Coordinates of C-alpha atoms and ligand atoms in Angstrom, one line a residue:
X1 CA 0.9 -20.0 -27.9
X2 CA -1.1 -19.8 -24.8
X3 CA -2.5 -23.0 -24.1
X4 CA -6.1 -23.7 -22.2
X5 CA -4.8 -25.7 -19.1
X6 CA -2.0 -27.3 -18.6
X7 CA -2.2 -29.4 -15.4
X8 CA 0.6 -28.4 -12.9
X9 CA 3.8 -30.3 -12.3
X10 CA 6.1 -29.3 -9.7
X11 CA 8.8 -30.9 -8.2
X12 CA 6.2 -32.0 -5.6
X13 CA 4.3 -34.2 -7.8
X14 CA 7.3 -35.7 -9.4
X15 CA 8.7 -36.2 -6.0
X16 CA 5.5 -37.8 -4.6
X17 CA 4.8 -40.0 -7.6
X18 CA 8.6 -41.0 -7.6
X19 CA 8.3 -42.3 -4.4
X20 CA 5.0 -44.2 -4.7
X21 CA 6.8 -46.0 -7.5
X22 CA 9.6 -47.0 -5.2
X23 CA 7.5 -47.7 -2.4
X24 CA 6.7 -51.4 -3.4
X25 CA 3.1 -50.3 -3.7
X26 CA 1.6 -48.6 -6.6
X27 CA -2.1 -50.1 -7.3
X28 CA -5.0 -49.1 -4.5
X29 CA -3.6 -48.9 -0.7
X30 CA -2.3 -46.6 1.5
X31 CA -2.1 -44.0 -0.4
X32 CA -5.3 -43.9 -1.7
X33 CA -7.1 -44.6 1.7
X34 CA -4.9 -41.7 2.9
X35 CA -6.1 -39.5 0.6
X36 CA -10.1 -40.5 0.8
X37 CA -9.4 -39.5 4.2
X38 CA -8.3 -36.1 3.5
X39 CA -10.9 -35.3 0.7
X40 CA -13.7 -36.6 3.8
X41 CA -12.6 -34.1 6.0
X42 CA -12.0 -31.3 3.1
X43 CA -15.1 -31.8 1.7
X44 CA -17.1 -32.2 5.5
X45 CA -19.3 -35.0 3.7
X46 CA -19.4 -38.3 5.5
X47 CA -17.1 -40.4 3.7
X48 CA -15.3 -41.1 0.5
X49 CA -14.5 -43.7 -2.1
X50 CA -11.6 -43.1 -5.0
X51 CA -12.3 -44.1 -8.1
X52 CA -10.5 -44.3 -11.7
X53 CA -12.6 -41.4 -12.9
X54 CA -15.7 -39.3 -12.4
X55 CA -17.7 -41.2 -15.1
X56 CA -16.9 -44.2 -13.0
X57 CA -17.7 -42.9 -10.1
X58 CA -21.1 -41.4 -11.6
X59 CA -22.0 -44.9 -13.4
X60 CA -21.3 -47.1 -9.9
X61 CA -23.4 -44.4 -7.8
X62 CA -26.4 -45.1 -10.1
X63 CA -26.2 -49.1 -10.5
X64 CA -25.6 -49.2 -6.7
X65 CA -29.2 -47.3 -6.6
X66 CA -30.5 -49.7 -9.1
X67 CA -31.5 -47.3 -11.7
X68 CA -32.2 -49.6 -14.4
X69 CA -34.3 -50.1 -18.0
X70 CA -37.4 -48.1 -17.6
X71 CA -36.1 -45.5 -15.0
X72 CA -35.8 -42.2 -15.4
X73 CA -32.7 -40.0 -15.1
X74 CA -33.0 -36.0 -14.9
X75 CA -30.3 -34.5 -16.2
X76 CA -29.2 -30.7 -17.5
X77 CA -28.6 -30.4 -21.2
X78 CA -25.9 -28.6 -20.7
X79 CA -23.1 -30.7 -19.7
X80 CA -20.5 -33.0 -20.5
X81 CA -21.8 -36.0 -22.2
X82 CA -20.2 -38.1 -18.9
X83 CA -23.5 -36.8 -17.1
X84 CA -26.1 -38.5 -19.8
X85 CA -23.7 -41.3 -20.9
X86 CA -23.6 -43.1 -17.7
X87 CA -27.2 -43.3 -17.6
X88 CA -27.6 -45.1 -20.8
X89 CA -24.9 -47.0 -19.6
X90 CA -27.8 -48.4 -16.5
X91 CA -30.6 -48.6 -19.6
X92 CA -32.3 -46.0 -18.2
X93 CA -33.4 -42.9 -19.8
X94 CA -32.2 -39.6 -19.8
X95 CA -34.5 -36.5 -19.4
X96 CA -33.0 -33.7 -20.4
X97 CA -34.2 -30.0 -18.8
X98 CA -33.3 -26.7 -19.2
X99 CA -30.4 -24.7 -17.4
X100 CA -30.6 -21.2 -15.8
X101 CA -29.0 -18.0 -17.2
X102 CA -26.2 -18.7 -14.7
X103 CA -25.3 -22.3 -16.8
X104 CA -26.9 -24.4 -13.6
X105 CA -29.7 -26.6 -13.7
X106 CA -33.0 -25.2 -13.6
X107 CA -34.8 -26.1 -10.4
X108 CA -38.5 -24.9 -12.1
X109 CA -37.6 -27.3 -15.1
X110 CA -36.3 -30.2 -12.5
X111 CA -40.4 -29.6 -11.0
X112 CA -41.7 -30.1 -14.6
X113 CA -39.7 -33.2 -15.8
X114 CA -40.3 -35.1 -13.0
X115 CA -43.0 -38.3 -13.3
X116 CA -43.6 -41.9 -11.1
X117 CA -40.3 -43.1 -13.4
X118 CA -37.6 -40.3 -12.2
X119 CA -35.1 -42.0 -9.7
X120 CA -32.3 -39.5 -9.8
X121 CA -31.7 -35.6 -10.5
X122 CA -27.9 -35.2 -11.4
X123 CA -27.3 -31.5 -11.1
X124 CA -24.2 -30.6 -12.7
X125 CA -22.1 -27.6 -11.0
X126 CA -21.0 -26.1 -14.1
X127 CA -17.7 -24.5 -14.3
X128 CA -17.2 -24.7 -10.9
X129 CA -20.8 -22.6 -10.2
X130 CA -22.4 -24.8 -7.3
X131 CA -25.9 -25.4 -8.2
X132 CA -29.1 -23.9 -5.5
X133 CA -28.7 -27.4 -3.4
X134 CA -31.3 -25.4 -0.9
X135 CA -33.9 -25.4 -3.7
X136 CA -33.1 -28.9 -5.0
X137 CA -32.9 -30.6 -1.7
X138 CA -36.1 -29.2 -0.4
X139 CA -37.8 -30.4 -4.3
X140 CA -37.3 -34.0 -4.2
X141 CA -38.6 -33.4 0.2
X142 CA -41.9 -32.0 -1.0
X143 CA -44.9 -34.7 -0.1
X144 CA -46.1 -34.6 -3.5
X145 CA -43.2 -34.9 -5.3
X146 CA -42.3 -37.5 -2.8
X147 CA -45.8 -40.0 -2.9
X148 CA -44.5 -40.2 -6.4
X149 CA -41.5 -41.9 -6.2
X150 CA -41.8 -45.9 -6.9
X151 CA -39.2 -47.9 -4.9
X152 CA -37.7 -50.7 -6.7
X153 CA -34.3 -51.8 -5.2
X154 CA -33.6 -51.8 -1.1
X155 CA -31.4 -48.6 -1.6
X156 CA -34.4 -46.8 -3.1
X157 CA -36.8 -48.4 -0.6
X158 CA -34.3 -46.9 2.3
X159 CA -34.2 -43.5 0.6
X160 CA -37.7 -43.4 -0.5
X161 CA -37.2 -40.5 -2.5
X162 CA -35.7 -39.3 -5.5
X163 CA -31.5 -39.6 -5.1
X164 CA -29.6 -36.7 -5.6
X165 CA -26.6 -37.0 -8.0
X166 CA -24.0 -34.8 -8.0
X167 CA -22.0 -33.9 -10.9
X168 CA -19.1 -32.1 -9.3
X169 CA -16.8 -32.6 -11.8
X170 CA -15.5 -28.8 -11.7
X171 CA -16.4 -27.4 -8.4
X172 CA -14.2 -29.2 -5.8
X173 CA -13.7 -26.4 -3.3
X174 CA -16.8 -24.3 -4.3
X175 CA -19.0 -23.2 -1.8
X176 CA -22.9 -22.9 -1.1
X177 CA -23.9 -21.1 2.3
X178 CA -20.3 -21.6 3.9
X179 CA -20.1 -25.2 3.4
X180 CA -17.8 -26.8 0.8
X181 CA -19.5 -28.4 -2.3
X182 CA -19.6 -32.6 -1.1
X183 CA -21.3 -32.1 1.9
X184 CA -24.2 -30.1 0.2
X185 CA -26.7 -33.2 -0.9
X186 CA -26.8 -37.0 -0.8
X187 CA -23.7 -37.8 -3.1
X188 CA -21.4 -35.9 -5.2
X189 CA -18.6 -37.1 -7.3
X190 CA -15.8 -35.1 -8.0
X191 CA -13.3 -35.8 -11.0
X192 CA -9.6 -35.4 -10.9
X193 CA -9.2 -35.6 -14.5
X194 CA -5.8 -33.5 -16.4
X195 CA -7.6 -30.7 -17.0
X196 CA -9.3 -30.3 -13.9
X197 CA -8.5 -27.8 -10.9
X198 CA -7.0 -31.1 -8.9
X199 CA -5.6 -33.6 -11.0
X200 CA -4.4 -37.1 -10.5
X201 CA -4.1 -37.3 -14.4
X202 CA -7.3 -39.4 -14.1
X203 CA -9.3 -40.1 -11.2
X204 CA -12.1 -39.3 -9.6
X205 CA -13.9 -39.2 -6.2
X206 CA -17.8 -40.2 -4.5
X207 CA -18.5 -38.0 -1.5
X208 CA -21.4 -40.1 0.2
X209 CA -23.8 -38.0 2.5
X210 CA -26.5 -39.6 2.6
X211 CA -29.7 -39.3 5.5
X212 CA -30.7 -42.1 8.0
X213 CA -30.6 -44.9 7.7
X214 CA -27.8 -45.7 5.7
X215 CA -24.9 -46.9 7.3
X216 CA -21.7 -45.2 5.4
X217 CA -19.5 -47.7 6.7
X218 CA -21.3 -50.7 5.3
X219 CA -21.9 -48.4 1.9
X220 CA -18.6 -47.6 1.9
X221 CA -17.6 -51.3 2.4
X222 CA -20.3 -52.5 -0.5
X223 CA -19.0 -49.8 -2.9
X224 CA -15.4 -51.0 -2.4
X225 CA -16.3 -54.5 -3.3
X226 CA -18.4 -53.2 -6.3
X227 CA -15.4 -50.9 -7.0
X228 CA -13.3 -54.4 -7.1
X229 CA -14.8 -56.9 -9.2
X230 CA -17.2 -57.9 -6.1
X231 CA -13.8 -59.2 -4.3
X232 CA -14.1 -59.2 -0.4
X233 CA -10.7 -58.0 0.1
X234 CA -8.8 -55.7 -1.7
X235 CA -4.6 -56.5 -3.2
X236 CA -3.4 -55.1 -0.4
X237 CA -5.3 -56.9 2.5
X238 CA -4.0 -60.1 0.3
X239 CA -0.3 -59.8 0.4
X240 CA -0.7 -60.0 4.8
X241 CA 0.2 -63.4 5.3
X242 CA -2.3 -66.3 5.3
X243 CA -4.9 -63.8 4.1
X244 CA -4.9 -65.4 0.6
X245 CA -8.6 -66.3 0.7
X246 CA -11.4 -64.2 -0.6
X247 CA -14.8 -64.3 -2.3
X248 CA -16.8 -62.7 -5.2
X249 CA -19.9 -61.4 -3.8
X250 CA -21.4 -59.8 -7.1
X251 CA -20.0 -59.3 -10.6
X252 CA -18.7 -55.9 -9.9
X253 CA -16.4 -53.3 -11.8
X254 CA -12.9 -52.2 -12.3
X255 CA -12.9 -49.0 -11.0
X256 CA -10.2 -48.7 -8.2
X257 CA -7.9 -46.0 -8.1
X258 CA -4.1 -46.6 -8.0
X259 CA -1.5 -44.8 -5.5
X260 CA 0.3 -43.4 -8.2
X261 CA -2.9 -41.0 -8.3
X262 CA -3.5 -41.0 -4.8
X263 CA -0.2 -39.6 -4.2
X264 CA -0.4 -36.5 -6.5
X265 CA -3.7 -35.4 -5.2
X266 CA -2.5 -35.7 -1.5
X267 CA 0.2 -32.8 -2.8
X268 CA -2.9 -31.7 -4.9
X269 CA -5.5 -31.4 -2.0
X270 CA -3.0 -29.8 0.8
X271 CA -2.4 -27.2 -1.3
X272 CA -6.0 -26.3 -3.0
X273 CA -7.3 -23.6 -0.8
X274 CA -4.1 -21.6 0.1
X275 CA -2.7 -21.7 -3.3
X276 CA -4.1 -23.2 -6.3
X277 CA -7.8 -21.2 -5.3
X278 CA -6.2 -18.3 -4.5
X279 CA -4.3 -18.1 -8.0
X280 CA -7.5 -19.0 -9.9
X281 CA -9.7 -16.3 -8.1
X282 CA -6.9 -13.6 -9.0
X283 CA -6.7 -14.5 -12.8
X284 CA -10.9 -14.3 -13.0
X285 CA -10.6 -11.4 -11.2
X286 CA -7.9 -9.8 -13.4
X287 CA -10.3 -11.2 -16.4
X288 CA -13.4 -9.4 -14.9
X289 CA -11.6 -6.0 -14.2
X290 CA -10.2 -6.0 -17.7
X291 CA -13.4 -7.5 -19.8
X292 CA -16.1 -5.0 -17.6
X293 CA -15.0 -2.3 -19.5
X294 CA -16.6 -3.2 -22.5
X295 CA -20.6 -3.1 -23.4
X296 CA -20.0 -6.2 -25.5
X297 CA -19.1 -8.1 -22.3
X298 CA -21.3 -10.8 -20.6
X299 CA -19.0 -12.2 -17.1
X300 CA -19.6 -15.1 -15.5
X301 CA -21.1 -15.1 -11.4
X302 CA -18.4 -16.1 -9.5
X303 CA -19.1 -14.8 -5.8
X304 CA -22.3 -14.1 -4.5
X305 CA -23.7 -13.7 -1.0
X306 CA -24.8 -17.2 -0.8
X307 CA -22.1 -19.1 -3.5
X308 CA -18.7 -19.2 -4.4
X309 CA -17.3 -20.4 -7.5
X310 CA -14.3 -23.4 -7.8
X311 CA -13.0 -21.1 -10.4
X312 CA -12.5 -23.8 -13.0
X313 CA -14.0 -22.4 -16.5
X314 CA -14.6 -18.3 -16.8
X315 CA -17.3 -18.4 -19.4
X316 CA -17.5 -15.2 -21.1
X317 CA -20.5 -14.7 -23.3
X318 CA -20.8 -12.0 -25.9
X319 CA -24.0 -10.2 -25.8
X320 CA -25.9 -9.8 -29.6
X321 CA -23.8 -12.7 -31.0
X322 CA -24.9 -15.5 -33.6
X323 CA -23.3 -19.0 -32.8
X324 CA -21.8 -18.4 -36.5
X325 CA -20.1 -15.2 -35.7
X326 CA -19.0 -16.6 -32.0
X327 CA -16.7 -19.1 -34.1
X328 CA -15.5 -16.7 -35.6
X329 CA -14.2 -14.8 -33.0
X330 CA -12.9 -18.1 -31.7
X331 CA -10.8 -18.1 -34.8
X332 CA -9.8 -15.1 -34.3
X333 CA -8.3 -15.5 -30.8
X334 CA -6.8 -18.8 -32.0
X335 CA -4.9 -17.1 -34.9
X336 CA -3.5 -14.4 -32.0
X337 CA -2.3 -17.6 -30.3
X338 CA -4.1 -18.2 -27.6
X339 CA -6.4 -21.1 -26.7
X340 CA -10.0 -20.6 -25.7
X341 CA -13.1 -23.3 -25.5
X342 CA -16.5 -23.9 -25.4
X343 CA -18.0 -25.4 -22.4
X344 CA -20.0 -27.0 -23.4
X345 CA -22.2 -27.7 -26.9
X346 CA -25.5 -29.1 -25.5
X347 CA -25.9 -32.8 -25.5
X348 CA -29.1 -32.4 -27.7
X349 CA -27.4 -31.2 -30.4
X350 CA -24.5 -34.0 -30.6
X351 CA -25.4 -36.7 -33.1
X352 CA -26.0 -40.0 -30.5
X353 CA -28.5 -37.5 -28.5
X354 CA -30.2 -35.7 -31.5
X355 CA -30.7 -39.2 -33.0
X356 CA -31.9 -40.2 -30.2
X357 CA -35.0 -37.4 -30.7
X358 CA -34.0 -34.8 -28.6
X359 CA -34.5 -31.2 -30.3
X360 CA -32.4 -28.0 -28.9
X361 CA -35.2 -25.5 -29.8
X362 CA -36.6 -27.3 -25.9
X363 CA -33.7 -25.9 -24.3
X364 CA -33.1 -22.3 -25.1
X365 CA -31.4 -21.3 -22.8
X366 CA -29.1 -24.0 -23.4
X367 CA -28.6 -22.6 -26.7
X368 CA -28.9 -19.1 -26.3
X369 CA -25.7 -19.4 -23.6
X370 CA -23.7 -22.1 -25.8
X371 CA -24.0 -19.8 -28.7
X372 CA -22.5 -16.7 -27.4
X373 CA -20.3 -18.6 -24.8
X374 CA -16.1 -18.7 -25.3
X375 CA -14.3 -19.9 -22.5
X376 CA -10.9 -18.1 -21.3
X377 CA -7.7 -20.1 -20.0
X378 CA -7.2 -20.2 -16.3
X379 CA -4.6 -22.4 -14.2
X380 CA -2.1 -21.8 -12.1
X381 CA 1.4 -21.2 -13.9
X382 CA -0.7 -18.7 -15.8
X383 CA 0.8 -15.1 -15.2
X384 CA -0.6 -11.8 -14.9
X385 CA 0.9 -11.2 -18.1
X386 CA -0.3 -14.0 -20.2
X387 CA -4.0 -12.7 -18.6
X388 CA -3.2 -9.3 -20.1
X389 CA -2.4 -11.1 -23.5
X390 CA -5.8 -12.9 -23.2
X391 CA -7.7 -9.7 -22.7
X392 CA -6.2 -7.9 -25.6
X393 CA -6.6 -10.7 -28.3
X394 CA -10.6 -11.3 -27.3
X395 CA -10.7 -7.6 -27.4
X396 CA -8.9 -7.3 -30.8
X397 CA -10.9 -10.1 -32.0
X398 CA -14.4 -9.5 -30.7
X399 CA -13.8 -5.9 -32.6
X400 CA -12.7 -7.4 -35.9
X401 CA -15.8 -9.6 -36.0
X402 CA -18.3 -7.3 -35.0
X403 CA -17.2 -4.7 -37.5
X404 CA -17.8 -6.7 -40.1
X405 CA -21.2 -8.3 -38.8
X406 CA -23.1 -5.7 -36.8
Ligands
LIG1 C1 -14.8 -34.0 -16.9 C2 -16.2 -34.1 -16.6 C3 -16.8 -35.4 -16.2 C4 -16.0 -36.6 -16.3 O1 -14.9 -36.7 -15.5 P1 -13.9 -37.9 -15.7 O2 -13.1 -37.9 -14.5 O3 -13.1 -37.6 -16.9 O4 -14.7 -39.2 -15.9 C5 -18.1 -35.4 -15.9 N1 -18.9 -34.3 -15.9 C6 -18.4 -33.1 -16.3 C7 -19.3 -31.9 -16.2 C8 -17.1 -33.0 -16.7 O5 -16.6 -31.8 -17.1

């Protein structure tokens, strides 16, 4: 069996992850503020805050905005249900809009959705596919877009625009115009979950960038706190001696990332670009040499002029394909042993968010992409080989299915 993506574990993680555990320290400390350091000056944004998971990370950014019952959220239908969840979560509501043929967001369906209630736009870099930041950026600057937003809480009042939200779940290291997805709008959050490109098993990471006049340090000091329960000082400034005393400033969360993670993405991060990249770029080349051979073939943008992809999903689509016959061809690969996905099925159609009145049939391209979508392994102990075994049981199956259906 070929499996989908294993995270990889080297001696280097076991090694760093031993030692943490040794180390007398293994909740939030050095480690961690070690490795925010390093994902700052990876990511070229203006500072960073670990967290116990993207969906964390997501839900704090919002609350510390104040989106709240009667706001308005923008969001792509086609994500993971992290990116809507969260904003139910802050009882706001979530305003789904169409994607682009490339799975982004669309920027023309951001223009339409937005109204006096809309306090954020999270645009989610799907599969690793950094979104057009130029276009969305410059959207939410237009005056008239702009004299529409409604300031309720001091952050929104400082901003005085719509936020920018980042879902960057997949795209850690993809790039937009040279510059490395974090630094490209206000705040992006990156997740380190087990099947991500950089894993920490779970964990996750906000990359603030955010205009004058915020003050990062005090944000990042603020988001700590909120990070903490509200506590002014963290375990580890306890344990000095006679610092036992602290406060609760607010009622905050429990979303603090331990050293135990910090320490395998430290191995994670200083290798990304010289090796884990470069292995995921060959296998969706190999994919895209193989697969352009055949009419049947829809492959996924992963370097253009202006973008380059994180490489973390390669999203074939079959071209003339029902949803009904794509499963089947997913059935097919499975039963040749390999393991394949679908990234994603559109919020609208999962039971919470279809009960909750959204209809598909608004989002077709949404649907039309799901529907002919299957998504091919790629990580790093993945061989050339394996590829090649790939290849020949989506060929094998694509033909067995489209004999008997077209
Ligand atoms: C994985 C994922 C998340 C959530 O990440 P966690 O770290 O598991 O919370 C959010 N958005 C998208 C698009 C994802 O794929």
């Amino acid at each position: 069996m070929i499996n989908f993506s294993p995270p990889r574990i080297d001696r280097s993680i076991v090694d760093a992850v031993v030692d943490t555990l040794y180390s007398g320290w293994i909740t939030t400390g050095p480690k961690t503020k070690k490795f925010e350091k390093m994902l700052t000056a990876y990511g070229g944004h203006r500072v960073t805050l670990c967290v116990s998971s993207a969906s964390a990370g997501l839900e704090l950014m919002l609350r510390w905005f104040g989106v709240k019952e009667g706001d308005e959220v923008i969001v792509p239908a086609y994500t993971y249900s992290a990116t809507a969840n969260v904003v139910i979560h802050c009882g706001a509501r979530v305003v789904f809009v169409d994607i682009d043929r490339d799975f982004d967001i669309s920027v023309a369906a951001i223009r339409k959705a937005i109204t006096r209630k809309t306090k954020v736009i999270m645009p989610v870099d799907l599969a690793g596919w950094p979104c057009d930041y130029d276009a969305i950026n410059a959207l939410v600057k237009e005056p008239a877009i702009q004299k529409l937003f409604c300031p309720d809480s001091p952050e929104q009042k400082n901003l005085n625009r719509i936020l920018i939200l980042a879902d960057a779940a997949h795209s850690i290291g993809g790039k937009y115009h040279g510059k490395r997805v974090g630094g490209l709008t206000d705040i992006s959050v990156y997740s380190f979950h087990a099947v991500k490109n950089l894993t920490t098993a779970e964990g996750g990471a906000v990359c603030l960038n955010l205009p004058e006049p915020f003050d990062h340090e005090i944000i990042y000091r603020d988001l700590n706190a909120k990070s903490l329960h509200g506590q002014t000082k963290d375990a580890l400034a306890k344990t000095q001696i006679g610092n036992w005393r602290y406060d609760i400033i607010e009622p905050g969360y429990k979303y603090n990332m331990t050293d135990i993670q910090a320490a395998m993405g430290i191995v994670e991060l200083a290798r990304y670009d010289s090796d884990m990249l470069v292995r995921r770029k060959q296998i969706f080349d190999r994919y895209t040499l193989a697969l352009s051979k055949f009419s049947w073939a829809q492959l996924p943008d992963y370097e253009t002029s202006g973008r380059t992809s994180s490489y973390h999903v390669f999203q074939l689509r079959i071209k003339n394909i029902t949803e009904k016959q794509r499963d089947q061809v997913i059935q097919e690969i499975f039963n040749r042993k390999v393991a394949v996905n679908v990234h994603f099925v559109p919020l609208p159609m999962m039971t919470y968010y279809r009960n909750a009145g959204y209809n598909i049939q608004d989002y077709p391209v949404s649907y039309d992409n799901y529907s002919r979508e299957i998504s091919l392994p790629v990580y790093y102990d993945l061989t050339d080989e394996m590829v090649d075994t790939v290849v020949s049981a989506v060929v094998e199956s694509v033909n067995s299915v489209i004999e008997r259906y077209i």
